[in-house]
PDB file of C-alpha atoms and ligand atoms in Angstrom:
ATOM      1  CA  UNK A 996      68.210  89.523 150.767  1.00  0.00           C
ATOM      2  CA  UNK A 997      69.163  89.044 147.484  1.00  0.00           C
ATOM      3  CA  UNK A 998      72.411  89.482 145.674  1.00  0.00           C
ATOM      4  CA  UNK A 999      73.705  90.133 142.017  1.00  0.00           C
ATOM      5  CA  UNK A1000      76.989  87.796 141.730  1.00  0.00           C
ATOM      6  CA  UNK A1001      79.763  89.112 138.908  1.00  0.00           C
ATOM      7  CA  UNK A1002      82.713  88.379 139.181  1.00  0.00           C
ATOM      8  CA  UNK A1003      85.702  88.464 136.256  1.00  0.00           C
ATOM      9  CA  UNK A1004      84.084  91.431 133.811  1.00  0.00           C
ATOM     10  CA  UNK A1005      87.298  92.003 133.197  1.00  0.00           C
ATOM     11  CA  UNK A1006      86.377  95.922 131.040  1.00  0.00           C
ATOM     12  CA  UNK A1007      83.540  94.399 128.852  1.00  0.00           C
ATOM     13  CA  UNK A1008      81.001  97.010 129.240  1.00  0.00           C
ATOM     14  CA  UNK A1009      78.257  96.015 126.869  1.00  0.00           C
ATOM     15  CA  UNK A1010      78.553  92.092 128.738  1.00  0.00           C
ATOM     16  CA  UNK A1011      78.390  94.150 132.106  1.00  0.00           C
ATOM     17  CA  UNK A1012      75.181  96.212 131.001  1.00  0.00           C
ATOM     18  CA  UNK A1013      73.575  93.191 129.673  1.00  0.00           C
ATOM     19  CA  UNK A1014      74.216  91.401 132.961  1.00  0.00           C
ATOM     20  CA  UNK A1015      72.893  94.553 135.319  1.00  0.00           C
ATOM     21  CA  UNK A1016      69.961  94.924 132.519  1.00  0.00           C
ATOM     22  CA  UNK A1017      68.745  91.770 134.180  1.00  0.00           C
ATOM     23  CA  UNK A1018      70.328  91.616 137.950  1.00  0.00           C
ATOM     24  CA  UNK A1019      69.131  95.325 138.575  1.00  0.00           C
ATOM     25  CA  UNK A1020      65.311  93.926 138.481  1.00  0.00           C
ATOM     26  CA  UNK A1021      65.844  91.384 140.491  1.00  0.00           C
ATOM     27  CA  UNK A1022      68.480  91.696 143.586  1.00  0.00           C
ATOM     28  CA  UNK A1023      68.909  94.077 146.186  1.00  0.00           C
ATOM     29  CA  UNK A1024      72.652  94.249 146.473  1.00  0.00           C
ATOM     30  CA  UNK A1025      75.903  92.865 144.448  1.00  0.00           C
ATOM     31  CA  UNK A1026      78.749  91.134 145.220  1.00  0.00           C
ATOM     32  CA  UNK A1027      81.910  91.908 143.067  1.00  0.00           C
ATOM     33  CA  UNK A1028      84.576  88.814 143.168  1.00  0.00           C
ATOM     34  CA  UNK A1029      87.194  90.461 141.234  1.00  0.00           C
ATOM     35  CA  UNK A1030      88.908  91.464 137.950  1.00  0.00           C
ATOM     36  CA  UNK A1031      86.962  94.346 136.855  1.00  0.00           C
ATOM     37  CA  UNK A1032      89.817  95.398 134.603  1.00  0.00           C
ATOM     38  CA  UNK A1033      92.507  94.017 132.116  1.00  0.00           C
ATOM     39  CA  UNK A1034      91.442  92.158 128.434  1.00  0.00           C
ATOM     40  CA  UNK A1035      88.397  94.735 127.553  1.00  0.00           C
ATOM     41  CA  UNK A1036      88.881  98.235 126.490  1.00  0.00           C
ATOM     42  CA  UNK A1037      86.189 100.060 129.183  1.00  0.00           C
ATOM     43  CA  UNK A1038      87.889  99.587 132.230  1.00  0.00           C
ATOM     44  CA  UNK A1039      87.184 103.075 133.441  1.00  0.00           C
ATOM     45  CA  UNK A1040      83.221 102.672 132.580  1.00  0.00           C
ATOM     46  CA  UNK A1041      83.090  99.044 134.670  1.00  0.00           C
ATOM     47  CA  UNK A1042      84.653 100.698 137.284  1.00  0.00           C
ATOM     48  CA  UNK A1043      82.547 103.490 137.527  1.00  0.00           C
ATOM     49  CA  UNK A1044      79.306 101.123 136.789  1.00  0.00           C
ATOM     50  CA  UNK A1045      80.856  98.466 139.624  1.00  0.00           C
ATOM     51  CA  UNK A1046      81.267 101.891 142.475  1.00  0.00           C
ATOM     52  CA  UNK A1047      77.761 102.935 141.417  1.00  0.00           C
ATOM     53  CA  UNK A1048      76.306  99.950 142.705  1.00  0.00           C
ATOM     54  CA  UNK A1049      77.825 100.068 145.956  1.00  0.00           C
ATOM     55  CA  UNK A1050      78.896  96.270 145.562  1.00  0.00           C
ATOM     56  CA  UNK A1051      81.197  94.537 147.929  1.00  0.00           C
ATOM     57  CA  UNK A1052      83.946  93.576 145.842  1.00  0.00           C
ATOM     58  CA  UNK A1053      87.536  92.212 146.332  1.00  0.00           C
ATOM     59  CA  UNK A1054      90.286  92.652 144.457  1.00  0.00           C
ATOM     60  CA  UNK A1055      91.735  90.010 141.070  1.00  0.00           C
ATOM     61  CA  UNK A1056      94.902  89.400 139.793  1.00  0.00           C
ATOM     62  CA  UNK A1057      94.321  91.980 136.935  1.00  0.00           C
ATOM     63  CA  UNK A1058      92.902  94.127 139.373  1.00  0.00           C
ATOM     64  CA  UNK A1059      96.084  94.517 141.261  1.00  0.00           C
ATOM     65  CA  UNK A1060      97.846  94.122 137.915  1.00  0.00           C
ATOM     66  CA  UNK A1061      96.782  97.276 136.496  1.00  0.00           C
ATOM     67  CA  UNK A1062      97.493  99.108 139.875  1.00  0.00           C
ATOM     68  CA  UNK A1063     101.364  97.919 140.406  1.00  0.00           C
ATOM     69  CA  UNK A1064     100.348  95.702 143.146  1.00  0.00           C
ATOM     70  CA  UNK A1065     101.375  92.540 140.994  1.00  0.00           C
ATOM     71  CA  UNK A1066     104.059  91.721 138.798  1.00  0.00           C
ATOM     72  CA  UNK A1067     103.459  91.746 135.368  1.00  0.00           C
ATOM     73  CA  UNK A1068     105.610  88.555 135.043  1.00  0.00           C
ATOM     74  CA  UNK A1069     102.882  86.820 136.641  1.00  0.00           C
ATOM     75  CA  UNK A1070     100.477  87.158 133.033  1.00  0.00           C
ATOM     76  CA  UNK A1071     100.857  85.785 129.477  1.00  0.00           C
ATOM     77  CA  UNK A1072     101.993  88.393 126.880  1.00  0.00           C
ATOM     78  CA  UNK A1073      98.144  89.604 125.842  1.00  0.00           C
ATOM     79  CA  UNK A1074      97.012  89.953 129.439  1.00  0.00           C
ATOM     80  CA  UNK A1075      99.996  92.098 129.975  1.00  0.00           C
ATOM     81  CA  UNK A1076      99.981  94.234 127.251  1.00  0.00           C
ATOM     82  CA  UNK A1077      96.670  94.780 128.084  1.00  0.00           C
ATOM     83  CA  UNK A1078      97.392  95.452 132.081  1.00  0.00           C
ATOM     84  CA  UNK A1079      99.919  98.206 130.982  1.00  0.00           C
ATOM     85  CA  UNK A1080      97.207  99.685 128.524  1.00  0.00           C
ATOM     86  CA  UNK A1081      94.507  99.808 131.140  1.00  0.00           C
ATOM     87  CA  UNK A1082      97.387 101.286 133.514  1.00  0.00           C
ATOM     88  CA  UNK A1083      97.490 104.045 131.199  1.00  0.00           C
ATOM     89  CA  UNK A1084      93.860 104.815 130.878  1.00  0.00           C
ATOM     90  CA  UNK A1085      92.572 104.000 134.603  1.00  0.00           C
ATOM     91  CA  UNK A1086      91.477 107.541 136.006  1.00  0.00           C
ATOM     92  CA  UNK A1087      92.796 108.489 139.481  1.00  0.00           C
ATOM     93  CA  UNK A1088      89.549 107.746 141.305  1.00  0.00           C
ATOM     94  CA  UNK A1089      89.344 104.324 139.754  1.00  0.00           C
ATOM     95  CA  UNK A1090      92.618 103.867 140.570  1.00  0.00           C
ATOM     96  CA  UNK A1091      92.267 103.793 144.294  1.00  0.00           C
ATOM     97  CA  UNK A1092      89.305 102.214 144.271  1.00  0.00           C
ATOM     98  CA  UNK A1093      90.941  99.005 143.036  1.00  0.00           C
ATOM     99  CA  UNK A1094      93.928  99.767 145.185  1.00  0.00           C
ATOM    100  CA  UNK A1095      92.007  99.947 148.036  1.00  0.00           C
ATOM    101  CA  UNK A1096      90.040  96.368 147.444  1.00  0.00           C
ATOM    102  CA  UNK A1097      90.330  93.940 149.888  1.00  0.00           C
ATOM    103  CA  UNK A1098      91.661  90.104 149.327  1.00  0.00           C
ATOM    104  CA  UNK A1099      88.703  88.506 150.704  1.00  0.00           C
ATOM    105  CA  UNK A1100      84.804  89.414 152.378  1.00  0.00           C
ATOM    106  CA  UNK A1101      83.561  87.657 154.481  1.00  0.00           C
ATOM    107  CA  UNK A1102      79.845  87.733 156.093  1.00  0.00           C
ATOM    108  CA  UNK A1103      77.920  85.260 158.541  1.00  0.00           C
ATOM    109  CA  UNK A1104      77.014  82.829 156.209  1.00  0.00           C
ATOM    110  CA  UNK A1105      79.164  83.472 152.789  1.00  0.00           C
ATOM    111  CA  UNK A1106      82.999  84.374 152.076  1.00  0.00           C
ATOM    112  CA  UNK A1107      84.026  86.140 148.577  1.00  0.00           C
ATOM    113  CA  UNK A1108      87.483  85.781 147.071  1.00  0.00           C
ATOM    114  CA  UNK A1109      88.669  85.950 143.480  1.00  0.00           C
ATOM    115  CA  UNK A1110      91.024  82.805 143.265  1.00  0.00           C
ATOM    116  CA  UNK A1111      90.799  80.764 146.691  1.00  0.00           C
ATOM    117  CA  UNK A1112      90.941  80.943 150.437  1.00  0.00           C
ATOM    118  CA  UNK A1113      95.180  79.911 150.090  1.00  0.00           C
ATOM    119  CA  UNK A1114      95.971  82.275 148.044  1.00  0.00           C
ATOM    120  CA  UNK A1115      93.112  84.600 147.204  1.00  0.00           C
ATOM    121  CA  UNK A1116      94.555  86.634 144.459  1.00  0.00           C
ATOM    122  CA  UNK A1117      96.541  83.866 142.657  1.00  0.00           C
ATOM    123  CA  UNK A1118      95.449  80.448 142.788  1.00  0.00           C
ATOM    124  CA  UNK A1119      93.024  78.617 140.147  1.00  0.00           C
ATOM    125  CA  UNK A1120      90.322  76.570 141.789  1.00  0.00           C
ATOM    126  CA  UNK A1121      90.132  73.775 139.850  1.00  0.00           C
ATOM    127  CA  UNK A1122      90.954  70.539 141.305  1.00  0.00           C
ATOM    128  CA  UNK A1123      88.650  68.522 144.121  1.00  0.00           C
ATOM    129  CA  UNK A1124      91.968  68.775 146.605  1.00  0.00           C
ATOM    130  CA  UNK A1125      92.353  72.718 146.103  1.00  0.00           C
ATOM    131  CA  UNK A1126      89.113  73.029 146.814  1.00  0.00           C
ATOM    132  CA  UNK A1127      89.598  70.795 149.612  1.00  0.00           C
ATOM    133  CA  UNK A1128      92.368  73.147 151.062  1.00  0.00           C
ATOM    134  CA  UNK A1129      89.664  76.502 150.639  1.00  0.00           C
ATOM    135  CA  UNK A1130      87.069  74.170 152.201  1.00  0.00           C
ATOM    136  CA  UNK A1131      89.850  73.990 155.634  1.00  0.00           C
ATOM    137  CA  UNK A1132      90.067  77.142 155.842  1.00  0.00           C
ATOM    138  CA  UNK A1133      86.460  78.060 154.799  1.00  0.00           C
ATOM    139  CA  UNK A1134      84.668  79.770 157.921  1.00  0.00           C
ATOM    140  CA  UNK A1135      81.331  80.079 156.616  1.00  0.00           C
ATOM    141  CA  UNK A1136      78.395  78.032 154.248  1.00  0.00           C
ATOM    142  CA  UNK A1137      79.042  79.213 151.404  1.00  0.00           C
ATOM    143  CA  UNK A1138      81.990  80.682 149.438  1.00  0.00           C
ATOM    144  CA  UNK A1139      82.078  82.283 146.479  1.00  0.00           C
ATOM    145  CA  UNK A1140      85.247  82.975 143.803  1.00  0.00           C
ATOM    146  CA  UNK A1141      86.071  83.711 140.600  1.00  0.00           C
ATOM    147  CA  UNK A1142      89.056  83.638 138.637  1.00  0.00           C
ATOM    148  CA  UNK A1143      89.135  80.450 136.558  1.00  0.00           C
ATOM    149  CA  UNK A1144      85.786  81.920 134.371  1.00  0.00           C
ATOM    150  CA  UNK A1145      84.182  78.423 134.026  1.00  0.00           C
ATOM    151  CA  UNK A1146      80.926  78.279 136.385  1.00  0.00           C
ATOM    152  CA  UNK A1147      81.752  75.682 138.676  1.00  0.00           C
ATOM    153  CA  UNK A1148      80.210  73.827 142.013  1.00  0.00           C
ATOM    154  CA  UNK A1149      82.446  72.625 144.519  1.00  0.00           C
ATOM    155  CA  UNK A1150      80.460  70.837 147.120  1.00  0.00           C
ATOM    156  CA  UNK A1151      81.471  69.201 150.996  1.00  0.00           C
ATOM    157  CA  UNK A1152      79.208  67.627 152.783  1.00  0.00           C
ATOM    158  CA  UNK A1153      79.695  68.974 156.615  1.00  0.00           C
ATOM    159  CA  UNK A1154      82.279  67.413 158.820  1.00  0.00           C
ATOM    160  CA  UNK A1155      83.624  64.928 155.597  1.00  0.00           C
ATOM    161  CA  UNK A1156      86.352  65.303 153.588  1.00  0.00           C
ATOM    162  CA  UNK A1157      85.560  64.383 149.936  1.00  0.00           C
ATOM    163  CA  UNK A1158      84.360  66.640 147.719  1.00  0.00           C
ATOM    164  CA  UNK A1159      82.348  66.788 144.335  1.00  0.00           C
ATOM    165  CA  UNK A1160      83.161  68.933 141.315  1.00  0.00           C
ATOM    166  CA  UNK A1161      80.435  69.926 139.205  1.00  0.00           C
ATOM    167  CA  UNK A1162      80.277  71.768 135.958  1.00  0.00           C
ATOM    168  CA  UNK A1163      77.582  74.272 135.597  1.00  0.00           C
ATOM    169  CA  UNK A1164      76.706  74.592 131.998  1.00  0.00           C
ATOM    170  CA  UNK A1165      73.735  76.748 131.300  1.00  0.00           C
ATOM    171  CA  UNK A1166      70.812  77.870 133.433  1.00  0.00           C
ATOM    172  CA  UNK A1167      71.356  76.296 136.874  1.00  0.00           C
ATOM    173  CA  UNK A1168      69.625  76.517 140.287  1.00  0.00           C
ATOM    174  CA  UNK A1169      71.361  75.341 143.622  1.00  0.00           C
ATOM    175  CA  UNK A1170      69.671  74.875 146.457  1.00  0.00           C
ATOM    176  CA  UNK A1171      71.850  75.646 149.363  1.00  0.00           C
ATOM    177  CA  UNK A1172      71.245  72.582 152.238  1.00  0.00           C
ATOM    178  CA  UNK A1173      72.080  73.324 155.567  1.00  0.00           C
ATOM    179  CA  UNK A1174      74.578  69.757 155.774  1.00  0.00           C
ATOM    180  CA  UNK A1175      76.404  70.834 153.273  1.00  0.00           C
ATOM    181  CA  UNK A1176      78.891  73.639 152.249  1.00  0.00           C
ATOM    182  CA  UNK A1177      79.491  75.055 149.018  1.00  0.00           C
ATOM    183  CA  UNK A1178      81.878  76.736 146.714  1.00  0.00           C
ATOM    184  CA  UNK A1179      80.723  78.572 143.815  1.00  0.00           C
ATOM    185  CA  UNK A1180      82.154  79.874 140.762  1.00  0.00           C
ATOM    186  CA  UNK A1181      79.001  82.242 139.048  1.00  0.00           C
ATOM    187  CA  UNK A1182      81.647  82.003 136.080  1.00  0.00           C
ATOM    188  CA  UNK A1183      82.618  85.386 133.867  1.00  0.00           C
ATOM    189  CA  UNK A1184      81.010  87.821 132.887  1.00  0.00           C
ATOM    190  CA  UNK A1185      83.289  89.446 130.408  1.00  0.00           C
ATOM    191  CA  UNK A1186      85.308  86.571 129.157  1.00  0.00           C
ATOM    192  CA  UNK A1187      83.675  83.279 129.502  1.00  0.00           C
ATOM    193  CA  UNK A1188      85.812  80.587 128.883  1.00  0.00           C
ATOM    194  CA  UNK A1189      83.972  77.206 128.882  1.00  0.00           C
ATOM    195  CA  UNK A1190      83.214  77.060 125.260  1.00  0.00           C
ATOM    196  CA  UNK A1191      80.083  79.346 125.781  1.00  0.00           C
ATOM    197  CA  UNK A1192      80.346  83.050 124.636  1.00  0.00           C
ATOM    198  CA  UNK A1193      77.330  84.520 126.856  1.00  0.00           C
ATOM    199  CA  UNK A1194      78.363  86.333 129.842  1.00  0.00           C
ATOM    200  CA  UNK A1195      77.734  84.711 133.110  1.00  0.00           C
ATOM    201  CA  UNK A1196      76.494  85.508 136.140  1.00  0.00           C
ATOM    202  CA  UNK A1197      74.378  84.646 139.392  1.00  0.00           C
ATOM    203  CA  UNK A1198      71.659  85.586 141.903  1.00  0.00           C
ATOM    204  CA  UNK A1199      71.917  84.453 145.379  1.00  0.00           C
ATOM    205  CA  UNK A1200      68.930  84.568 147.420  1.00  0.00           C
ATOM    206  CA  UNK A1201      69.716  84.076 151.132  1.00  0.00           C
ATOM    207  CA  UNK A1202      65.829  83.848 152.028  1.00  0.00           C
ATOM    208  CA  UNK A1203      65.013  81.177 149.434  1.00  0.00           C
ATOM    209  CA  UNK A1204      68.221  79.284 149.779  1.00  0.00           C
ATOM    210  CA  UNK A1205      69.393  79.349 146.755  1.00  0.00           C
ATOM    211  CA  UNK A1206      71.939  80.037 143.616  1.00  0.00           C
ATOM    212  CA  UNK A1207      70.317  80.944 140.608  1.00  0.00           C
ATOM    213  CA  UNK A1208      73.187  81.056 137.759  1.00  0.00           C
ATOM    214  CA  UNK A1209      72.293  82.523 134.749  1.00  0.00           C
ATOM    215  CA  UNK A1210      74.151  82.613 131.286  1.00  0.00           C
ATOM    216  CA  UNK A1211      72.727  85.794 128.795  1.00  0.00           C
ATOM    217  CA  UNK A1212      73.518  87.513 125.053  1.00  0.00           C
ATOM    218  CA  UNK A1213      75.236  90.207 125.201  1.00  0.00           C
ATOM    219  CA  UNK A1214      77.167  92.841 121.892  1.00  0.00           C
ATOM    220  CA  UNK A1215      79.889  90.955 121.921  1.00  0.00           C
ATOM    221  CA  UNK A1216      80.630  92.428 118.628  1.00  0.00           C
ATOM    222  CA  UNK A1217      80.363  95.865 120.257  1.00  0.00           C
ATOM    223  CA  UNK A1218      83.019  94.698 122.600  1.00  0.00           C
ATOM    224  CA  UNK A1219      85.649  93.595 120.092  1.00  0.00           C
ATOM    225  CA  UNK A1220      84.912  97.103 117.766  1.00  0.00           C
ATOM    226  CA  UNK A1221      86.373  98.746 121.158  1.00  0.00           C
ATOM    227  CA  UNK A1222      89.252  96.056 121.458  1.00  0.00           C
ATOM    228  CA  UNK A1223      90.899  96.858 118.567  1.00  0.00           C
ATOM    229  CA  UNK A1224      90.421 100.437 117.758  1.00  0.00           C
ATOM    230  CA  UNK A1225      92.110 100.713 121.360  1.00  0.00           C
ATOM    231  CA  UNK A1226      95.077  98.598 119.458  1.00  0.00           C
ATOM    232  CA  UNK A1227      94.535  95.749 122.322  1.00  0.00           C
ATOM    233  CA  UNK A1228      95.794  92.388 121.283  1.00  0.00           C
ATOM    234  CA  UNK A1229      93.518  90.972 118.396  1.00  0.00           C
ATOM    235  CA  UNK A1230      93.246  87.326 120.384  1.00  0.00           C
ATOM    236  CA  UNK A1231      91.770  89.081 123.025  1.00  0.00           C
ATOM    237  CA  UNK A1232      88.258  90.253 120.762  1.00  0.00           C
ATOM    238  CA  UNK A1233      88.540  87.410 118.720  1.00  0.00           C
ATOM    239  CA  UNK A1234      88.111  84.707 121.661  1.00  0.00           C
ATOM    240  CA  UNK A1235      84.884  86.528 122.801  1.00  0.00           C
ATOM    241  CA  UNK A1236      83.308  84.980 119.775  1.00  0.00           C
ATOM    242  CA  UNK A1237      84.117  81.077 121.416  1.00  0.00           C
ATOM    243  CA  UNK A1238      83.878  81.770 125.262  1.00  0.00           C
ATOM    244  CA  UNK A1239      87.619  80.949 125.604  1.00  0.00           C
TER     245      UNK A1239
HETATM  246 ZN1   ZN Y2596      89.765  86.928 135.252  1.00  0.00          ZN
END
């Protein structure tokens, strides 16, 4: 089997198409790790796009933003203002979609979460002893999450306790071994923010054992048009153009 990774698209349609233009030819099924909405200004189309695919997706911190399940005290002033505008726009059905979106998925050999097995909706994975906390309470081989938007590689080898952290810039392939376990952040697809402005995303073929991420252009200028004539925050287009 092979599956389409987004996670963190976070209402940038033309990023999203761009993504699917390529993922759609080559995977059989997609995994969703969270933050459809909040930032962009097509929250209702990337909903719609992310239910047509059937993909097994959990619930972000925007996510659950936009739907009253979080505080808005929780986000800086330009992620809120844009939470309350997409709270405005989200249509019913797209509403309980994301309301109904679990915390975490988890199959025989991989686990999806949008921040990290402590706290799945909350919690930037950043740090080698964070990720050893999500590796102690990791069930399966491989894990994947979102959230921080920098493609990331988090890697244990079985029954130790240290842990590398390793960057993913550009094209990468992982090869999943069977002595080690892994978590892996396919990075954003909407908003990258490790200095590169093309979306992000990965495939994951089970078969082959292996993590394909892949970084590709997308309209971002397309995106910011329909930032600010929705009367979003200007920052918010603006960093699309530096992958911040
Ligand atoms: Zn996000």
């Amino acid at each position: 089997m092979r599956y389409g990774i987004v996670s963190d698209i976070h209402s940038n349609l033309p990023a999203f198409e761009a993504v699917l233009s390529k993922l759609k030819k080559e995977v059989d099924s997609f995994l969703c790790l969270g933050d459809i909405v909040g930032y962009g200004a097509q929250p209702n189309e990337c909903c719609a796009l992310v239910r047509e695919l059937k993909a097994i997706c959990v619930a972000g911190n925007h996510d659950w933003g936009a739907v009253g399940k979080m505080s808005l005290d929780y986000f800086n002033p330009y992620a809120a203002e844009a939470i309350i505008w997409t709270a405005e726009k989200l249509k019913n059905e797209n509403w309980e979609f994301i309301s109904a979106l679990p915390e975490t998925y988890e199959e025989k050999i991989f686990t999806i979460v949008h921040g990290s097995l402590s706290e799945p909706i909350e919690e930037y994975l950043l740090s080698s002893s964070q990720a050893r906390d999500t590796f102690s309470l990791l069930k399966t081989h491989i894990l994947f999450f979102g959230h921080t938007h920098i493609p990331t590689l988090f890697l244990q080898r079985k029954g130790e306790m240290m842990v590398a952290t390793i960057p993913l810039r550009g094209d990468v392939v992982i090869n999943i071994k069977d002595d080690y376990r892994y978590l892996i952040n396919p990075g954003s697809v909407g908003q990258p923010r490790d200095g590169i402005p093309l979306a992000s995303a990965a495939v994951y073929d089970n078969e082959r054992k292996e993590v394909r991420i892949f970084r590709i252009e997308y309209p971002i200028e397309e995106a910011q048009r329909s930032i600010i004539s929705a009367g979003l925050p200007l920052v918010l287009a603006e960093r699309l153009s530096f992958g911040w």
